[in-house]
JSON list of C-alpha atoms in Angstrom, two decimals:
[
{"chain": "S", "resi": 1396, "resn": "UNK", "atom": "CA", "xyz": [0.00, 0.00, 0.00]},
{"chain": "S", "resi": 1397, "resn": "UNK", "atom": "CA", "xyz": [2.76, 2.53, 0.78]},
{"chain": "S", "resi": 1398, "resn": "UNK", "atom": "CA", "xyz": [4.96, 1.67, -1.78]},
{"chain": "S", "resi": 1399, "resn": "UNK", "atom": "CA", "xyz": [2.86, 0.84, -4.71]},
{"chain": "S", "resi": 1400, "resn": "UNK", "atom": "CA", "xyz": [-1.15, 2.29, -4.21]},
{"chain": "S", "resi": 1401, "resn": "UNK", "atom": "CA", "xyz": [0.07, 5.37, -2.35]},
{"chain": "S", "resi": 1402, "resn": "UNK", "atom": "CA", "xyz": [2.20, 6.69, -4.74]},
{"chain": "S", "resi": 1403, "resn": "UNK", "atom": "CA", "xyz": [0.70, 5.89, -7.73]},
{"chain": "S", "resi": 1404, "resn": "UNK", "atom": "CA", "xyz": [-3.42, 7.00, -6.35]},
{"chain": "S", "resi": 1405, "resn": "UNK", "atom": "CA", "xyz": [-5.07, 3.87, -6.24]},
{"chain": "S", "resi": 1406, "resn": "UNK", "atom": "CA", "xyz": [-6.95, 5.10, -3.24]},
{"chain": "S", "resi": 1407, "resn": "UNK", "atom": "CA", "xyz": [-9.20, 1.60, -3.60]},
{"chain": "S", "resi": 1408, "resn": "UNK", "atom": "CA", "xyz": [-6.86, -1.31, -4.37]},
{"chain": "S", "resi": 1409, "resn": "UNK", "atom": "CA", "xyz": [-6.30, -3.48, -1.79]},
{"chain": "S", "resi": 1410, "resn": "UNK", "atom": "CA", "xyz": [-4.88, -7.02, -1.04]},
{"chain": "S", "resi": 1411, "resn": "UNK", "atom": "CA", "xyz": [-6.87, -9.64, 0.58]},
{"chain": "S", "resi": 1412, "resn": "UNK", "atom": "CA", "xyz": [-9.91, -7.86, 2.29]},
{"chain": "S", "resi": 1413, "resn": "UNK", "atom": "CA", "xyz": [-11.39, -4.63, 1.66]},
{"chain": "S", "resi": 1414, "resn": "UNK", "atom": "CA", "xyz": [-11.10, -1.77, 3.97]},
{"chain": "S", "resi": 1415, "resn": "UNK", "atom": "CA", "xyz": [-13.77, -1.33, 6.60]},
{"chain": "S", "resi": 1416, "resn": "UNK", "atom": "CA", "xyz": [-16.81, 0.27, 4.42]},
{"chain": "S", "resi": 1417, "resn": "UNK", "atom": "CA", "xyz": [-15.63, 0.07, 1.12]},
{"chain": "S", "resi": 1418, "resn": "UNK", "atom": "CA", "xyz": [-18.08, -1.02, -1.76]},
{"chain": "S", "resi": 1419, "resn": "UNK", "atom": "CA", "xyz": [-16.72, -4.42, -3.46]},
{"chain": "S", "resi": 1420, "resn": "UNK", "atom": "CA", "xyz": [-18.33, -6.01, -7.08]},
{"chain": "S", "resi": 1421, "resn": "UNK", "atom": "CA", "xyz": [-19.69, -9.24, -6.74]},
{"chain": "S", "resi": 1422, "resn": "UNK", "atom": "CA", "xyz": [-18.29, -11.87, -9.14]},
{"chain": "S", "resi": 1423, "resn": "UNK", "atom": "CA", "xyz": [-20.62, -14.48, -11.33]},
{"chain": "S", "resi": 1424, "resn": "UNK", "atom": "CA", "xyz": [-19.89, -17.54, -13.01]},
{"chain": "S", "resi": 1425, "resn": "UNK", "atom": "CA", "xyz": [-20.47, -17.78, -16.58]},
{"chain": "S", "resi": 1426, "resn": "UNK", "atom": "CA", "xyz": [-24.54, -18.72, -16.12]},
{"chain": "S", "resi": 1427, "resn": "UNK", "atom": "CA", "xyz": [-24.87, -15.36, -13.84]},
{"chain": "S", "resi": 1428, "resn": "UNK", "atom": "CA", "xyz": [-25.54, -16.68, -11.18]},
{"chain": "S", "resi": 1429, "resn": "UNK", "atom": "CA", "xyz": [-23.29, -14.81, -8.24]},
{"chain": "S", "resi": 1430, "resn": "UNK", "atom": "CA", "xyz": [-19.88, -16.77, -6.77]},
{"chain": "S", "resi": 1431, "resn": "UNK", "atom": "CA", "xyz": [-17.43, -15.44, -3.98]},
{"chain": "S", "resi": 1432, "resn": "UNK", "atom": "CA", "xyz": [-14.32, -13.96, -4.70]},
{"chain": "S", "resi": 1433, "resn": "UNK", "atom": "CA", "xyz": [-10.46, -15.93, -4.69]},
{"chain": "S", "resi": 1434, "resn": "UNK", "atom": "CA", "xyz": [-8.59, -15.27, -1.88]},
{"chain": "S", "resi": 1435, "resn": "UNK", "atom": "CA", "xyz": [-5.13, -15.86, -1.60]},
{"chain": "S", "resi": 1436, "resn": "UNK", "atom": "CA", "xyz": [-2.61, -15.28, 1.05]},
{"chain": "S", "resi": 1437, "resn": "UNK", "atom": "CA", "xyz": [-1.29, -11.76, 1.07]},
{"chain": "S", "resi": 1438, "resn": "UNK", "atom": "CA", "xyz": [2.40, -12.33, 0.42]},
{"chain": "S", "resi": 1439, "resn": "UNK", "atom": "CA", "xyz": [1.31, -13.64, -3.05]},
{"chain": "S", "resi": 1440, "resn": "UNK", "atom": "CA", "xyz": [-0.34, -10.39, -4.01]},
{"chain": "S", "resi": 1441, "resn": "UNK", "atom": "CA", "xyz": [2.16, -9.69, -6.51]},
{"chain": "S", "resi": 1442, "resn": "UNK", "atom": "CA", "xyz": [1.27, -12.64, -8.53]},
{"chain": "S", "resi": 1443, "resn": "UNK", "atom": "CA", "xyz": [-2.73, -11.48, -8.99]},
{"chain": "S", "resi": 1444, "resn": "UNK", "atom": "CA", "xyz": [-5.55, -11.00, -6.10]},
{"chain": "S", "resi": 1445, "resn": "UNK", "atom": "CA", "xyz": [-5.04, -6.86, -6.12]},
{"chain": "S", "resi": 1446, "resn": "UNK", "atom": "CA", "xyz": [-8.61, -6.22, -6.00]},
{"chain": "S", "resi": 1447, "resn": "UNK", "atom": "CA", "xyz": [-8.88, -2.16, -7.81]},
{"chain": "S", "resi": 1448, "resn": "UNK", "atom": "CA", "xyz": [-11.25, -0.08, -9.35]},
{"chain": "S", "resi": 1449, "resn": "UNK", "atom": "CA", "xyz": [-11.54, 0.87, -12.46]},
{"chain": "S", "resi": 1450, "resn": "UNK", "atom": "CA", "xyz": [-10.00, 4.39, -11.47]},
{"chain": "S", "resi": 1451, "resn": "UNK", "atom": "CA", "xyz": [-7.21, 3.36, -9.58]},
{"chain": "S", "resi": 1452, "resn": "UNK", "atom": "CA", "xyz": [-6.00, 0.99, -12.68]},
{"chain": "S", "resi": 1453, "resn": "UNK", "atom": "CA", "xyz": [-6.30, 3.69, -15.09]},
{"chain": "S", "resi": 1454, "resn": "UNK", "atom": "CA", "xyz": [-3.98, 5.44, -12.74]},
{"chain": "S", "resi": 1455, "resn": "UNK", "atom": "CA", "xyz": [-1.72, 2.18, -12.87]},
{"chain": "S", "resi": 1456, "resn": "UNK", "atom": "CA", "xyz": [-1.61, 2.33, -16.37]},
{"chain": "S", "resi": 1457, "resn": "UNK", "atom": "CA", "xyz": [-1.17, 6.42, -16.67]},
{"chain": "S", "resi": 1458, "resn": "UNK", "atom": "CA", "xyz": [1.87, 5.90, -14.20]},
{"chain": "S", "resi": 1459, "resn": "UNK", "atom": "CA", "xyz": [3.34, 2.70, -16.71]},
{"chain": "S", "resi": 1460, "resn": "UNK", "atom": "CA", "xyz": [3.24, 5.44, -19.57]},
{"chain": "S", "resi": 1461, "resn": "UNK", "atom": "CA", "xyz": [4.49, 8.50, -17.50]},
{"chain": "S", "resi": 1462, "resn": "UNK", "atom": "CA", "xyz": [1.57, 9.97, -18.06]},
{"chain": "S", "resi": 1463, "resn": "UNK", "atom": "CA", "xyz": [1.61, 10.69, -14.16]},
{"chain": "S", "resi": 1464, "resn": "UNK", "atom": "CA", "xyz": [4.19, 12.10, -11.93]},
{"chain": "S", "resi": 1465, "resn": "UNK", "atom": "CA", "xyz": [5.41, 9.28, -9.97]},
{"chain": "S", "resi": 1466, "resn": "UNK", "atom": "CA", "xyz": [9.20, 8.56, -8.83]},
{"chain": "S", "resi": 1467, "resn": "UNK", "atom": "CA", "xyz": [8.17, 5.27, -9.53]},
{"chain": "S", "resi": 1468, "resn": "UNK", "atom": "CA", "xyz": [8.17, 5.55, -13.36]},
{"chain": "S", "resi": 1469, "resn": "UNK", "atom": "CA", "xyz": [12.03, 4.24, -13.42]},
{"chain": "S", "resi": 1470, "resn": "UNK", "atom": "CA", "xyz": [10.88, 0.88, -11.76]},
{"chain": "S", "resi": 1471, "resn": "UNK", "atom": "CA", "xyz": [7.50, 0.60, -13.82]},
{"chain": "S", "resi": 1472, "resn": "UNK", "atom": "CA", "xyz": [9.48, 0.83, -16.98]},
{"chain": "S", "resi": 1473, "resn": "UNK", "atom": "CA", "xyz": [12.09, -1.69, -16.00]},
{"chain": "S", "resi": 1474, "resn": "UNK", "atom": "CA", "xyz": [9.25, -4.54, -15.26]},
{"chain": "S", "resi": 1475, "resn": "UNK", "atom": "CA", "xyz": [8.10, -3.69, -19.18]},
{"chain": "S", "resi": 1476, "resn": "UNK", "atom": "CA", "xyz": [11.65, -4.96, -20.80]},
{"chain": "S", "resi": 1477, "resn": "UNK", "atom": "CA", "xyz": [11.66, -8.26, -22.68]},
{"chain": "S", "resi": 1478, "resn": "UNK", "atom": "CA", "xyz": [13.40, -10.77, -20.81]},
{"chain": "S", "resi": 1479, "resn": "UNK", "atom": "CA", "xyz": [12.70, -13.77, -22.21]},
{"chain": "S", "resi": 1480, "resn": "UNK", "atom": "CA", "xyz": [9.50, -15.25, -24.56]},
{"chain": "S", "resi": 1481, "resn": "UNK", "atom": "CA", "xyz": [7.87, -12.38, -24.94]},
{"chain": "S", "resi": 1482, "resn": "UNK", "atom": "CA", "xyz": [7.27, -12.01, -21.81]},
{"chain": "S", "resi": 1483, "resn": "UNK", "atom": "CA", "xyz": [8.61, -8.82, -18.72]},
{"chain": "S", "resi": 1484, "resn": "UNK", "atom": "CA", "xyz": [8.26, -9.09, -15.43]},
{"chain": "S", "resi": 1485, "resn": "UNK", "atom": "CA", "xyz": [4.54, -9.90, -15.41]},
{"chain": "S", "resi": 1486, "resn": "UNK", "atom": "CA", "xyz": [3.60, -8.41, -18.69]},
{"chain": "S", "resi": 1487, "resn": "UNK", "atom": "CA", "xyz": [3.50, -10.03, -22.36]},
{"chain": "S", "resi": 1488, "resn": "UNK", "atom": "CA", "xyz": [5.61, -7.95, -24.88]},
{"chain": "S", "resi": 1489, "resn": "UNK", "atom": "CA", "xyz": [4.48, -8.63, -28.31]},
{"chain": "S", "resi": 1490, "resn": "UNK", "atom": "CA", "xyz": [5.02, -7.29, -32.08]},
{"chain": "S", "resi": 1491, "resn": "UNK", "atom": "CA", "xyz": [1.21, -6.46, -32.86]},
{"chain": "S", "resi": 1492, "resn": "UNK", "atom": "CA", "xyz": [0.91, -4.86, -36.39]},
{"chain": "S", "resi": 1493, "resn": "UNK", "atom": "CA", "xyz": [4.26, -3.19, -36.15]},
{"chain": "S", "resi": 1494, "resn": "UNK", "atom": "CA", "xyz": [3.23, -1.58, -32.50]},
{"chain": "S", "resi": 1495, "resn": "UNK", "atom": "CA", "xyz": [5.07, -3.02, -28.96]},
{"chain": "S", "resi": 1496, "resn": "UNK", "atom": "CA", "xyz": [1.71, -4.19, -26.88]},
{"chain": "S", "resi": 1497, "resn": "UNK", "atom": "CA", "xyz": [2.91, -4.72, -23.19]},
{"chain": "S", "resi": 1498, "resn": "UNK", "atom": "CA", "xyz": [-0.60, -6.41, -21.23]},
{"chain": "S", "resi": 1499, "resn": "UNK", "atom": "CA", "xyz": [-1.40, -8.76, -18.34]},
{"chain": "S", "resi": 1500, "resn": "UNK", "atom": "CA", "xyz": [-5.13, -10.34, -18.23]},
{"chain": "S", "resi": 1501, "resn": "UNK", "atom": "CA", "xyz": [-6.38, -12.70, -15.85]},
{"chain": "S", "resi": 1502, "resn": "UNK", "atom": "CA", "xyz": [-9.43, -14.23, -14.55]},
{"chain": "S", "resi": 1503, "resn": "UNK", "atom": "CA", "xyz": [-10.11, -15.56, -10.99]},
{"chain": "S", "resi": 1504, "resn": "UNK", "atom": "CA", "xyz": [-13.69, -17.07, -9.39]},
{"chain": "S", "resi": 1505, "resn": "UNK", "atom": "CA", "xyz": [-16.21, -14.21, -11.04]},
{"chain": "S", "resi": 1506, "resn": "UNK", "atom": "CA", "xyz": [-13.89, -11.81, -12.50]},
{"chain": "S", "resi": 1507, "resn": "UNK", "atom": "CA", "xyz": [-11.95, -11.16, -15.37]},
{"chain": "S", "resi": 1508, "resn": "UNK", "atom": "CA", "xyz": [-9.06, -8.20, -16.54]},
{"chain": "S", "resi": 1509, "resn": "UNK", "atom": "CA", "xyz": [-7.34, -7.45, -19.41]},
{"chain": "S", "resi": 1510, "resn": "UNK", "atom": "CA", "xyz": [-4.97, -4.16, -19.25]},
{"chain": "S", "resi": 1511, "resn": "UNK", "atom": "CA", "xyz": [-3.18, -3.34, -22.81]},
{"chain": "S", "resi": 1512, "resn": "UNK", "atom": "CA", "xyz": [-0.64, -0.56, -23.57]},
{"chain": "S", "resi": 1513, "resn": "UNK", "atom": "CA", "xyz": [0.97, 0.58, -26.74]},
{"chain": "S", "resi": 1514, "resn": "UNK", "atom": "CA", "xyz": [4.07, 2.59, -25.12]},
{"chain": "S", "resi": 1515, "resn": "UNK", "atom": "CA", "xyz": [5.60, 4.41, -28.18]},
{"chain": "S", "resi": 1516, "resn": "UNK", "atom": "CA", "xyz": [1.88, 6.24, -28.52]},
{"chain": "S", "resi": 1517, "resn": "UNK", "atom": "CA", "xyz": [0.77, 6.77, -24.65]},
{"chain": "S", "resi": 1518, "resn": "UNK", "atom": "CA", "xyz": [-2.09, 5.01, -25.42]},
{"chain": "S", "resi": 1519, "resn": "UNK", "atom": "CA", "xyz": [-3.76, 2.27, -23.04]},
{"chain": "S", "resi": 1520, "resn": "UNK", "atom": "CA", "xyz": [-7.07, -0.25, -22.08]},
{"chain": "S", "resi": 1521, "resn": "UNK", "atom": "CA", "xyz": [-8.08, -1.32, -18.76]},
{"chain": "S", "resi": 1522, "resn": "UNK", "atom": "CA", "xyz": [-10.74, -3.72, -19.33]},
{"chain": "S", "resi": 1523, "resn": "UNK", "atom": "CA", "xyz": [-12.93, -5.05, -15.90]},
{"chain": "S", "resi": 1524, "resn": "UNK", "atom": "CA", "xyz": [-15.56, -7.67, -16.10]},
{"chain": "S", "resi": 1525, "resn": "UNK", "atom": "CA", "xyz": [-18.06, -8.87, -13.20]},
{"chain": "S", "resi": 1526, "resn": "UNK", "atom": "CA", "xyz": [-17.87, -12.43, -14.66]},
{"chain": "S", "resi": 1527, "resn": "UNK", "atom": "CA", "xyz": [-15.44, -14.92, -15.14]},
{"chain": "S", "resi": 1528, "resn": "UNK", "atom": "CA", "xyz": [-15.12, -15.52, -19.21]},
{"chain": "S", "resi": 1529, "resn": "UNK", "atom": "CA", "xyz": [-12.46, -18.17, -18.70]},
{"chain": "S", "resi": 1530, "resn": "UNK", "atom": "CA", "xyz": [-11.15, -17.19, -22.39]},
{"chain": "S", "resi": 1531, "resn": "UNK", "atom": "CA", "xyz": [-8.30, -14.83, -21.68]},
{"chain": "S", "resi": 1532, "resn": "UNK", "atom": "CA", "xyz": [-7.57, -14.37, -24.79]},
{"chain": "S", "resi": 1533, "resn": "UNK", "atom": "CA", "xyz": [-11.12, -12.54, -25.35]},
{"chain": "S", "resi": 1534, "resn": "UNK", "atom": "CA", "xyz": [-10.31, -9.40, -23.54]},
{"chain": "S", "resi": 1535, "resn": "UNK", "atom": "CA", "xyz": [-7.19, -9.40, -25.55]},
{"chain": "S", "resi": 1536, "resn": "UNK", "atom": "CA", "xyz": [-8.20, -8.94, -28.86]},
{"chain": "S", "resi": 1537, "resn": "UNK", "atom": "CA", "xyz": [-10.88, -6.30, -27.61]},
{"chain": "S", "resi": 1538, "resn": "UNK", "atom": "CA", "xyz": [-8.21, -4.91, -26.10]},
{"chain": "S", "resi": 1539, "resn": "UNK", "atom": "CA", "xyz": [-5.90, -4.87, -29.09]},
{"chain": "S", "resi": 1540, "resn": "UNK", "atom": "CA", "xyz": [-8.92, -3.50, -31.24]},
{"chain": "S", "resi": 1541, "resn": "UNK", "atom": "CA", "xyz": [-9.71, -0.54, -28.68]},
{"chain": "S", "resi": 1542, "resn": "UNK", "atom": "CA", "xyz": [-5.75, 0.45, -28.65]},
{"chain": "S", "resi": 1543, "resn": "UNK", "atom": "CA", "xyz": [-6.53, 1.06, -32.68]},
{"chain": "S", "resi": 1544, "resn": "UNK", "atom": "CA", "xyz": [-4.85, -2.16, -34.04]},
{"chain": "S", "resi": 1545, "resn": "UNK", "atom": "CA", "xyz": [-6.76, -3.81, -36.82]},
{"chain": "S", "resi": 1546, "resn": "UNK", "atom": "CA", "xyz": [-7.88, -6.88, -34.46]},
{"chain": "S", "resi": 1547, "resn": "UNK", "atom": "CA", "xyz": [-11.18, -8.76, -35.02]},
{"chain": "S", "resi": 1548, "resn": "UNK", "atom": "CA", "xyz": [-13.10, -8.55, -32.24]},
{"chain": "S", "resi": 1549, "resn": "UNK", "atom": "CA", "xyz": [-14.61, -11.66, -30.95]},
{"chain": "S", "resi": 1550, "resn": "UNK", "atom": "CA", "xyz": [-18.16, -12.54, -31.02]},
{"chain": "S", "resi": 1551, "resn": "UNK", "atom": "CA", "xyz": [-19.80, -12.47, -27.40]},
{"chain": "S", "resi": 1552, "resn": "UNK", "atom": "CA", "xyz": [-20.59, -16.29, -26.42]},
{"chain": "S", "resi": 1553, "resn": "UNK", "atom": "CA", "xyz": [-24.41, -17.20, -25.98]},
{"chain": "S", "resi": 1554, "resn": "UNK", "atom": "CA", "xyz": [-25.69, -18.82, -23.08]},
{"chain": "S", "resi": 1555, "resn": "UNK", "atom": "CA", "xyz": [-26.34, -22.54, -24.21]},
{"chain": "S", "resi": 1556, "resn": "UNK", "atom": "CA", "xyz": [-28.27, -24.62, -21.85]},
{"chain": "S", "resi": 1557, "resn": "UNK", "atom": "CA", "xyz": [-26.70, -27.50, -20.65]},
{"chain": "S", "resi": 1558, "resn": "UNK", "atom": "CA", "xyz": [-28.38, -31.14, -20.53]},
{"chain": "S", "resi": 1559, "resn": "UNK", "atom": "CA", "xyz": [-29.94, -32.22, -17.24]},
{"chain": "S", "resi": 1560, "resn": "UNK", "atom": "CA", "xyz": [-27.66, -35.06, -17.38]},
{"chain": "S", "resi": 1561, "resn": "UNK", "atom": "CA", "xyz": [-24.57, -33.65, -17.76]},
{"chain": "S", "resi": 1562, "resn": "UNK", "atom": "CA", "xyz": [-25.24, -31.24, -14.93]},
{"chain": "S", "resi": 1563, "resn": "UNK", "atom": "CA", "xyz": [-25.99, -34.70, -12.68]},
{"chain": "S", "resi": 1564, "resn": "UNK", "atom": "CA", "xyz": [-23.24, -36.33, -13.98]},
{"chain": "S", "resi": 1565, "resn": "UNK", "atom": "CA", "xyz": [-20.16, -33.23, -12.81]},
{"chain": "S", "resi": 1566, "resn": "UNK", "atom": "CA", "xyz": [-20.89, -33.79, -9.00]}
]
């Protein structure tokens, strides 16, 4: 909280619980129907389970293209740098239509992320969903589109019901 949240104004992030009287979203499984949140011990915070708003990961993403004033912006920029794959310290780094895309999506029990960045053009996505899609790669490409790269976007997925045998059968 001091050294990350503070400086960079995510006044709402948080690991593990929520401070006392804070609003939190309520995650669903793909039918809708509501499902509680992953926890996860907080000394593994820094591999997922920051719980943010919408604001305070714009912010995240302003300060990653030093679009804010943060003394962090050395540090932010170093975990950015290929190091191996494709992949910096918790971000893909991919060729995208001749553009450097550094993003990080995930999806835990009810939720689902996607936050894309094109660095040479100060340009970036935070996407937030109140259900888990399971696809990762689904947020990408609508991220990829909304950052101006000539990416199909996917087709949302229809509800199908599912046999009342199958659903006897998974127990």
């Amino acid at each position: 909280t001091k050294r990350l949240f503070g400086p960079l104004q995510m006044g709402h992030a948080y690991i593990a619980s929520a401070p006392a009287g804070q609003r939190v979203a309520t995650g669903h499984v793909m039918s809708g129907a509501p499902t509680p949140a992953w926890t996860m011990a907080t000394n593994l915070g820094g591999v997922g389970m920051v719980r943010a708003t919408l604001d305070d990961l714009v912010n995240y993403t302003r300060a990653h293209l030093g679009l804010m004033d943060t003394p962090l912006l050395a540090r932010l920029r170093m975990t950015q740098q290929p190091l191996a794959h494709r992949h910096g310290m918790n971000w893909v780094v991919r060729p995208v239509k001749g553009s450097t895309v550094v993003m990080h999506g995930g999806a835990t029990g009810g939720f689902h992320s996607h936050l894309a960045m094109r660095p040479d053009q100060q340009r970036g996505v935070v996407l937030l969903a109140d259900t888990d899609i399971t696809a990762v790669d689904e947020l990408a490409d609508l991220s990829l589109s909304l950052l101006g790269l000539d990416v199909p976007v996917p087709k949302p997925r229809l509800r199908q019901p599912l046999p009342a045998a199958l659903l006897q059968a998974l127990p």
